[in-house]
Short mmCIF file of C-alpha atoms in Angstrom, two decimals:
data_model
loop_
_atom_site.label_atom_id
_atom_site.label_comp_id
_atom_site.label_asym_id
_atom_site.label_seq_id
_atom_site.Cartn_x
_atom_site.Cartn_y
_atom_site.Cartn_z
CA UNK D 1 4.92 13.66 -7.60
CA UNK D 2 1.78 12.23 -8.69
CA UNK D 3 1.17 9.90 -11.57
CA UNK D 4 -2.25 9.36 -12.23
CA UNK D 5 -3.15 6.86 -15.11
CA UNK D 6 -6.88 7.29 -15.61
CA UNK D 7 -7.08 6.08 -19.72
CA UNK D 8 -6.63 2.72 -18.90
CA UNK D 9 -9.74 0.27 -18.38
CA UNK D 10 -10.22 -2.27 -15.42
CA UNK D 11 -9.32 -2.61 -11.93
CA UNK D 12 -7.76 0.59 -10.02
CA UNK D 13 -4.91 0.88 -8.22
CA UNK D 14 -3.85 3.82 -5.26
CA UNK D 15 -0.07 3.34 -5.25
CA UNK D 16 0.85 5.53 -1.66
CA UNK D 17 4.78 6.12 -1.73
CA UNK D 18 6.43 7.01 1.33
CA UNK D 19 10.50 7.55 1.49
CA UNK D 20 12.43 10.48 1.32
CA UNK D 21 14.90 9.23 -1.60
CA UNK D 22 13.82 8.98 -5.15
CA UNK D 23 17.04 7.19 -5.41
CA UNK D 24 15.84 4.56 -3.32
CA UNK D 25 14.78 0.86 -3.72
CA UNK D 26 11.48 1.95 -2.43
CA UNK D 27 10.81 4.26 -5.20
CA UNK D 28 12.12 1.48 -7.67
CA UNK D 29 9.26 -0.93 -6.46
CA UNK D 30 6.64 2.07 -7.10
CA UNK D 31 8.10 2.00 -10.55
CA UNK D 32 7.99 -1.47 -10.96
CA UNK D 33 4.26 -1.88 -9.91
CA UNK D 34 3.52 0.92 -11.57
CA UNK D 35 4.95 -0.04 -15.05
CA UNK D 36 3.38 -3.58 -14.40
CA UNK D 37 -0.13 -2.56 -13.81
CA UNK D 38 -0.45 0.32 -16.66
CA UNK D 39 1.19 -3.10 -19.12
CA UNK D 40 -1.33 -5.09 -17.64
CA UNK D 41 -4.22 -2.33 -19.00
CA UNK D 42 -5.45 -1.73 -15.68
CA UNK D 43 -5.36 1.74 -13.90
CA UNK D 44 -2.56 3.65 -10.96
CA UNK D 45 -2.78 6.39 -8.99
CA UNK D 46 1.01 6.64 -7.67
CA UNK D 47 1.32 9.31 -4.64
CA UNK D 48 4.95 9.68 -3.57
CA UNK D 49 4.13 11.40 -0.41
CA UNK D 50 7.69 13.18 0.66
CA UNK D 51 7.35 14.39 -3.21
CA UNK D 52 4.07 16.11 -2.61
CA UNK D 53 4.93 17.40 0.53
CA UNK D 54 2.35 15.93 2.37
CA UNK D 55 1.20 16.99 5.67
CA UNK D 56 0.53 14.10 7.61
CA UNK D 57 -0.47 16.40 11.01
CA UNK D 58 -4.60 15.73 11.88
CA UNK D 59 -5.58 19.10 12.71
CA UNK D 60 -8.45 19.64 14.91
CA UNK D 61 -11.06 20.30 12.10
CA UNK D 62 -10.56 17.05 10.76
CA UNK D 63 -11.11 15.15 14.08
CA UNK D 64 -13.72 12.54 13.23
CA UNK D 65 -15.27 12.56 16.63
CA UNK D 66 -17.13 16.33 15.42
CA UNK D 67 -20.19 16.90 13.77
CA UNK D 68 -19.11 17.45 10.31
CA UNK D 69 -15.51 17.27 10.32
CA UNK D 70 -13.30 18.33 7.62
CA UNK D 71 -12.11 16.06 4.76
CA UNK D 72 -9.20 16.06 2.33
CA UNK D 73 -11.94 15.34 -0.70
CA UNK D 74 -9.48 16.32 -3.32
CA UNK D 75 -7.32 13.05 -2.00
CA UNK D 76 -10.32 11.30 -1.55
CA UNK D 77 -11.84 11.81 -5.09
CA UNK D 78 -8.24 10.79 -6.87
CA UNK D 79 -7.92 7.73 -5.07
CA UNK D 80 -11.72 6.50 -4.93
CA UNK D 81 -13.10 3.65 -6.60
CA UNK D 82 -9.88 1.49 -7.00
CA UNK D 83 -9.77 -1.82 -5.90
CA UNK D 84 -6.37 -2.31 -4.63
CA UNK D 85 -4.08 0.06 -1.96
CA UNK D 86 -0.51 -0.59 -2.46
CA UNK D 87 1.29 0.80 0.36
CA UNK D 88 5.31 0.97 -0.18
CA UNK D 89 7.66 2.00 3.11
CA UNK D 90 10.70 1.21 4.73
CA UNK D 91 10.58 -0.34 8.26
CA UNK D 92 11.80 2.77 11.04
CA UNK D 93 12.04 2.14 14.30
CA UNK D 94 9.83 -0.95 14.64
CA UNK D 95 7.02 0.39 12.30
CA UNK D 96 6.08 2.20 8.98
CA UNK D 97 7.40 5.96 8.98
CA UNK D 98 5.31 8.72 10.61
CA UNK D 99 4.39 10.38 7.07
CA UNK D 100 2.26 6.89 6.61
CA UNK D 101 0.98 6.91 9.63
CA UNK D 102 -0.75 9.80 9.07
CA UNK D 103 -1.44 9.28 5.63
CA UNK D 104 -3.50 6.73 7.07
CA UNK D 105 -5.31 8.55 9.77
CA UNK D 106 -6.04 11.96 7.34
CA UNK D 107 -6.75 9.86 4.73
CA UNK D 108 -7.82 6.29 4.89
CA UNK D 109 -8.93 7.39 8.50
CA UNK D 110 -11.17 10.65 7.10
CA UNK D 111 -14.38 10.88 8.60
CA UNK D 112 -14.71 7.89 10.18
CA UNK D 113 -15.77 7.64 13.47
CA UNK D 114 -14.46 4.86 16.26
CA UNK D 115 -17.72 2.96 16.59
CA UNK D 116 -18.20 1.90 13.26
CA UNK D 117 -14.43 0.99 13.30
CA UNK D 118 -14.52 -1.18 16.08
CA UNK D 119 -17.55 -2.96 14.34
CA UNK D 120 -15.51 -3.56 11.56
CA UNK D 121 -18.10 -1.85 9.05
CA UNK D 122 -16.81 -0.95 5.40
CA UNK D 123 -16.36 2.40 5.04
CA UNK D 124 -16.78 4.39 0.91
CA UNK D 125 -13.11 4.48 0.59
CA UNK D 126 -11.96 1.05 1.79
CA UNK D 127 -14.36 -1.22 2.45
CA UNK D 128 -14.39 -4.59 0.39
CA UNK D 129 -10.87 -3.59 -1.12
CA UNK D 130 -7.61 -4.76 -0.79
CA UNK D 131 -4.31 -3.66 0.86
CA UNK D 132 -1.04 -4.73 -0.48
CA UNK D 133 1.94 -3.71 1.26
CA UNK D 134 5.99 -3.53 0.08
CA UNK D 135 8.14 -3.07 3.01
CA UNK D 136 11.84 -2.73 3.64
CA UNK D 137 14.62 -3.36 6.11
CA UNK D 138 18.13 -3.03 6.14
CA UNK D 139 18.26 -5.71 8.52
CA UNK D 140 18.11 -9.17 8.07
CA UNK D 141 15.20 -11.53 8.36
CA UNK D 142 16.84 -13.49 10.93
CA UNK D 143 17.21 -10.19 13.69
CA UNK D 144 14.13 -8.96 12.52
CA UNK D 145 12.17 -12.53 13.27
CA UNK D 146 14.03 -12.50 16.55
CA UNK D 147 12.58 -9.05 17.60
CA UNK D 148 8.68 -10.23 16.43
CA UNK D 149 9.38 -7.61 13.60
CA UNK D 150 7.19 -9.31 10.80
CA UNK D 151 4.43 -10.47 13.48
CA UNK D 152 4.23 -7.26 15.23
CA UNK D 153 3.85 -5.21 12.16
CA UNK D 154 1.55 -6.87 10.54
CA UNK D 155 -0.61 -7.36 13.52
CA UNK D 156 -0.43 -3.24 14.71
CA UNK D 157 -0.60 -2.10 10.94
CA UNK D 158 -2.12 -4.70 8.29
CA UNK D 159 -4.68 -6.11 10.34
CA UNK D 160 -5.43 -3.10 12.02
CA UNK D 161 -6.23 -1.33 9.16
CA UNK D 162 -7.87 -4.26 7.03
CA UNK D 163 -10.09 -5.09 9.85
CA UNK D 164 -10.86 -0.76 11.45
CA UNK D 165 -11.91 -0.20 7.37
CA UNK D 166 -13.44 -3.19 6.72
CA UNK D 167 -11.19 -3.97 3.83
CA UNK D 168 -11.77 -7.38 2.08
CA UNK D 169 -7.90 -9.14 2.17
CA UNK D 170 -4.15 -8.29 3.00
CA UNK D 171 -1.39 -9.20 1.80
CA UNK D 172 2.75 -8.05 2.61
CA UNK D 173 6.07 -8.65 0.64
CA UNK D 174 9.14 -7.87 2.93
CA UNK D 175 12.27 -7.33 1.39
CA UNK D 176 15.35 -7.40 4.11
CA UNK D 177 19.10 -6.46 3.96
CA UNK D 178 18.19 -3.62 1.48
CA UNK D 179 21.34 -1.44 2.20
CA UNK D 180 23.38 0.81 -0.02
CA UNK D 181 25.66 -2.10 -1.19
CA UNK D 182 22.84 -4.06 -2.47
CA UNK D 183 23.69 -5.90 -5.68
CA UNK D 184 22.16 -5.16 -8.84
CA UNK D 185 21.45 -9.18 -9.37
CA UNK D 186 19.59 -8.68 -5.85
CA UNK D 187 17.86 -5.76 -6.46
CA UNK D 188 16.96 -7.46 -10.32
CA UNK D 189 15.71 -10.07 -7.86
CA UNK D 190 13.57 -8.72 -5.54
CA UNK D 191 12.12 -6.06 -8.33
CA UNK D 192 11.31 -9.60 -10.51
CA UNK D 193 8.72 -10.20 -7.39
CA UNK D 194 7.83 -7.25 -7.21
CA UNK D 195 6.00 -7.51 -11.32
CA UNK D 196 5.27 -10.80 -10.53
CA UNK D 197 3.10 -9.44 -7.32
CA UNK D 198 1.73 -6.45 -9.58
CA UNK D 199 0.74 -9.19 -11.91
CA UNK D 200 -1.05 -11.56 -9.55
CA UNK D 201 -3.10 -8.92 -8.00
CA UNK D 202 -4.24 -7.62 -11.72
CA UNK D 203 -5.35 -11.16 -12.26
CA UNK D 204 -7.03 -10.82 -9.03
CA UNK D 205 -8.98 -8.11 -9.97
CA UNK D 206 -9.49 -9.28 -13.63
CA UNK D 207 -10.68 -12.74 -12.58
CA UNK D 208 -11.48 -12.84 -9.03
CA UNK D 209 -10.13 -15.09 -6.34
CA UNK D 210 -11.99 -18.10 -6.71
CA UNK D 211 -11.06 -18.37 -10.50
CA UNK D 212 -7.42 -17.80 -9.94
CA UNK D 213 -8.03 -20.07 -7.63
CA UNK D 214 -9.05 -22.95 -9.56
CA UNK D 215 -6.55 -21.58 -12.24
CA UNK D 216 -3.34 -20.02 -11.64
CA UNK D 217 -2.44 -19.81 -14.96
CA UNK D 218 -4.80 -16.84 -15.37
CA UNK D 219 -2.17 -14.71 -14.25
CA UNK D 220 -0.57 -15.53 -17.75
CA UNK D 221 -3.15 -14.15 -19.40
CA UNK D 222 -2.29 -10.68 -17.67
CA UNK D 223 -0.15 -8.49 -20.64
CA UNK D 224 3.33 -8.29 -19.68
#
């Protein structure tokens, strides 16, 4: 599934879904952000990526150590020119499930080469934009602090990415013990957050940092 919402004015935002369920909680935060941004008059691109049937396999043409290696421009041109990348995923095994993973490197990772990476430059799609991630666990926050879950994440995935892309800030909402017996006053809960995050990052890109700032009560101004 793809929802694309390209009649609305101001900042853009590349919503990239990734679990299998559309019964899940997952899916119900893409919703949520979703629904929040478009009442907020700003743009979404939402890609649910087990919908699509993306491929998440680099073939060799798209390596970006050749010459002129292939691109997925059709991806690229829906997604360019927003300002925010929302990425929403449940925690497997330690990290964020292989589909993402190579969302990232087809994707995110098209065309760009390992020098400029390591250099930190901005690349077109990325650079000076911001990455805003939803995660979720059916373990608790206690195990997963135990393990260096929240650390180790953020350091092999967030920063990694902000900092290969050149990406301007990141920012991640975790949501633990999200298991079929979740209640619906929890979920209410955590999807509450979830508008108020959709909200605060519109303001973001409505106001700018600096004026949010100095006035946190912009984010009132954002339509509900």
């Amino acid at each position: 599934m793809i929802v694309d919402d390209r009649t609305s004015p101001g900042g853009g935002h590349a919503v990239i879904l990734c679990h299998p369920d559309p019964a899940s909680f997952n899916h119900a935060i893409a919703r949520t952000y979703r629904d929040t941004v478009i009442a907020a008059g700003q743009r979404v691109v939402l890609r649910d990526l087990y919908a699509i049937g993306f491929d998440p396999v680099l073939t060799a043409a798209e390596r970006p150590t050749l010459p002129s290696p292939a691109c997925r421009q059709d991806v690229l041109d829906e997604i360019a020119g927003c300002d925010v990348f929302v990425l929403i995923y449940p925690i497997w095994f330690g990290s964020a499930p292989a589909m993402l993973k190579g969302y990232v490197e087809r994707v995110f990772g098209a065309g760009v080469k390992p020098e400029p990476m390591q250099g930190r430059v901005r690349t077109d799609l990325l650079g000076g934009r911001r990455l805003l991630s939803f995660s979720t666990s059916a373990a608790s926050k206690t195990w997963l602090d135990e393990q260096g879950q929240g650390q180790g994440l953020n350091a092999v995935f967030d920063q990694y990415i902000v900092h290969a892309f050149g990406m301007r800030s990141q920012e991640h909402r975790r949501f633990t013990q999200i298991v079929p017996g979740l209640t619906p006053s929890a979920a209410s809960r955590h999807l509450q957050d979830v508008a108020a995050q959709a909200r605060r990052t519109c303001a973001q890109i409505a106001f700018g940092d600096e004026a949010l700032l100095a006035d946190p009560g912009l984010v009132a101004r954002i339509a509900c």
